[in-house]
XYZ file of C-alpha atoms in Angstrom:
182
model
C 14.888 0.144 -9.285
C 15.723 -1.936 -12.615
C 14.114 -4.848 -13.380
C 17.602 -6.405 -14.506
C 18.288 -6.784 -10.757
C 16.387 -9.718 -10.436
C 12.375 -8.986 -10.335
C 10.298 -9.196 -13.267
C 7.246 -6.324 -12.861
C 4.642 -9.731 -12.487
C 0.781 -9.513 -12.529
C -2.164 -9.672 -10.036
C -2.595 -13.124 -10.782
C 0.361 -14.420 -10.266
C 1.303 -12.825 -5.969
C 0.713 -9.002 -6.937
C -3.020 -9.080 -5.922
C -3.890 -6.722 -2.770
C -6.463 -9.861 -1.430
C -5.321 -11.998 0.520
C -4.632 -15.780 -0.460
C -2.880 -18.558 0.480
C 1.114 -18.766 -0.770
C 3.515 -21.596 -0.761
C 6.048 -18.313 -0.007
C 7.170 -19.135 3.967
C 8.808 -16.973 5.502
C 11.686 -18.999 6.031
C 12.318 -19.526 2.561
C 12.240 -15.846 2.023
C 14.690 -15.296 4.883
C 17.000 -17.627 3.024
C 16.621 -15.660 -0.030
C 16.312 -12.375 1.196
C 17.484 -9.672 3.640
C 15.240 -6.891 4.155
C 16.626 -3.930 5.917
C 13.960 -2.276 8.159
C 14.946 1.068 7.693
C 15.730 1.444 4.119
C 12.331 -0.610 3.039
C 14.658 -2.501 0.500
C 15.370 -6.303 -0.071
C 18.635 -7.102 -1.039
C 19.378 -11.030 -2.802
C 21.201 -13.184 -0.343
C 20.275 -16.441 -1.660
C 19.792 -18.079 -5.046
C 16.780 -20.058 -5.909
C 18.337 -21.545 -8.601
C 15.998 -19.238 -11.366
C 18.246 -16.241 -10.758
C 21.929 -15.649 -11.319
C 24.959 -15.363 -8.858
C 25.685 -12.243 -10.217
C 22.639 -10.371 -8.502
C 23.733 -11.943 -5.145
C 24.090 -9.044 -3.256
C 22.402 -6.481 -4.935
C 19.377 -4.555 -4.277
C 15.910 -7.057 -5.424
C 12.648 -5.458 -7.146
C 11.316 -3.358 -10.012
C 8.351 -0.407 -9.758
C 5.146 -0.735 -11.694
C 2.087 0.976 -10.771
C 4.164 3.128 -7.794
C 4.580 -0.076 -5.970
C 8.055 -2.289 -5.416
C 7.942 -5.870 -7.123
C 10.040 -8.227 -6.264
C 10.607 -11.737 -7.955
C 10.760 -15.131 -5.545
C 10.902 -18.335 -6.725
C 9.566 -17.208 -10.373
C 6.863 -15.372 -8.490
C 6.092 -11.885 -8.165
C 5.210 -10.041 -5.040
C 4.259 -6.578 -3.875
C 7.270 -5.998 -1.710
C 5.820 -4.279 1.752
C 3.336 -7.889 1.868
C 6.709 -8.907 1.650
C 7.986 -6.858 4.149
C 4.991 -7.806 6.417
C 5.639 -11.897 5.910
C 9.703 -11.362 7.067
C 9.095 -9.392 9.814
C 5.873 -10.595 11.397
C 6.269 -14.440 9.848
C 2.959 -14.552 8.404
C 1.325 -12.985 5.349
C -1.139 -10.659 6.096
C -4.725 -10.767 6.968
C -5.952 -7.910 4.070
C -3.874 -5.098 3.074
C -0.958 -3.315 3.712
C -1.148 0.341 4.119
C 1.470 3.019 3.328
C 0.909 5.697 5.806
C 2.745 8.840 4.231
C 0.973 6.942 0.834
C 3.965 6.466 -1.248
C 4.138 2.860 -2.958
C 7.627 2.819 -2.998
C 8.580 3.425 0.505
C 8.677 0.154 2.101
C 10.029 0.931 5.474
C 8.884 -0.658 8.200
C 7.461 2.390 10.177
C 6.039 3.486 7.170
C 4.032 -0.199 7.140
C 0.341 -1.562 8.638
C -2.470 -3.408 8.395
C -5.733 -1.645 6.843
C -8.843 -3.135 5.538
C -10.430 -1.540 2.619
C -12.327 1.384 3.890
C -9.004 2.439 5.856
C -6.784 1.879 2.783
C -9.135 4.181 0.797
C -9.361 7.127 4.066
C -5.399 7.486 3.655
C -5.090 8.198 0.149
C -4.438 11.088 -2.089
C -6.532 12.906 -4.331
C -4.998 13.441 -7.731
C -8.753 16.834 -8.174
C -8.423 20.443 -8.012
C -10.359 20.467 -4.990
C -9.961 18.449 -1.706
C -10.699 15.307 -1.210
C -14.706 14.977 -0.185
C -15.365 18.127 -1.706
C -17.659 18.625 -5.099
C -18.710 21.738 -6.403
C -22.548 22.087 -7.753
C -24.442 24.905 -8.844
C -25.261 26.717 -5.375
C -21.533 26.258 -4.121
C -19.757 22.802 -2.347
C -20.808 19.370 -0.952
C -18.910 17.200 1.284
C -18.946 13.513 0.963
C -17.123 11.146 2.776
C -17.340 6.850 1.439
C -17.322 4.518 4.477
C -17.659 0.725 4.392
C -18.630 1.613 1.074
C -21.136 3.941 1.852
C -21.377 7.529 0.494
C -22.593 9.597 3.067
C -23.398 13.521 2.373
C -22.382 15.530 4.750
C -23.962 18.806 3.626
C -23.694 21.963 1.402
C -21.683 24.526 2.023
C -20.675 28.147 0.220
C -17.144 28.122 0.693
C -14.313 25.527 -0.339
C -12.727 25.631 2.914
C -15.940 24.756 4.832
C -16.381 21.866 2.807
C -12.962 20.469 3.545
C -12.933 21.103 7.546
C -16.653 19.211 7.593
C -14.642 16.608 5.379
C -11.568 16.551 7.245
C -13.489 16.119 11.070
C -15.762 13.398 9.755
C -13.016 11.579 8.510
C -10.901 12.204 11.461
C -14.151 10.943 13.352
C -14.666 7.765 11.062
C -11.251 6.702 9.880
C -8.624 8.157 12.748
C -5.177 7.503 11.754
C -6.317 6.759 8.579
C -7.964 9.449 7.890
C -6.037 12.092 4.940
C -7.614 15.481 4.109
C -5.903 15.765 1.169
């Protein structure tokens, strides 16, 4: 992805935010700038909006900061699966968009939906040593699993593993689809 190609890398305050707020984006005028192929994730520059050159007519839109897709519209930055959401549903969406195999960059459609916080935070990855929900103290391993912001113990254990499976059914139990063991 190079930024030469017509998307500057942009800022939460000016469309890269994950909350939800009110654009002058439509996805009309998107359409008219944009095609977005389903099953590649990518946008590619059909249109000119008069702030970017014929030459990237064409070619492949958006730039990767923070292992997410950017893509410039109208001067504008934006995250490029709320993108995604707004040209194929027609409307921006309600809170966040979720990647389900958790990789920023892949902006396919099937790879797309709609999570609120808590679910956004169930299907992530854990960049520890040990799994995620699982803390070692001095007599062996907790579990702890965060719901609607909660943390919520859900006992000691001696072994690693039997930390992670009390993890892994409580947040199959609490999050469902969401949920990611590791």
């Amino acid at each position: 992805w190079a930024c030469s190609a017509g998307a500057d890398t942009g800022s939460k305050e000016n469309g890269g935010d994950m909350k939800p707020r009110p654009s002058q984006l439509t996805a009309e005028r998107l359409r008219k700038l944009f095609h977005y192929n389903m099953e590649s994730g990518d946008f590619t520059r059909i249109g000119t909006d008069g702030s970017m050159p014929k030459k990237y007519l064409g070619k492949k839109a958006g730039c990767l900061k923070d292992g997410y897709i950017y893509v410039k519209v109208d001067g504008r930055a934006y995250m490029a699966h709320r993108l995604a959401w707004l040209y194929v549903t027609g409307h921006w969406p309600d809170c966040l968009i979720d990647h389900e195999d958790t990789n920023g960059t892949n902006n396919r459609w099937t790879n797309l939906r709609e999570a609120n916080y808590s679910q956004n935070g169930a299907n992530s990855k854990t960049s520890r040593v040990l799994p995620k929900g699982v803390y070692k103290n001095k007599y062996g391993y907790v579990a702890i699993i965060v719901h609607n912001y909660e943390c919520i113990h859900l006992g000691s254990f001696r072994t690693i593993v039997e930390a992670s499976s009390a993890y892994t059914k409580e947040a199959i139990s609490r999050h469902g689809k969401f949920a990611r063991s590791a």
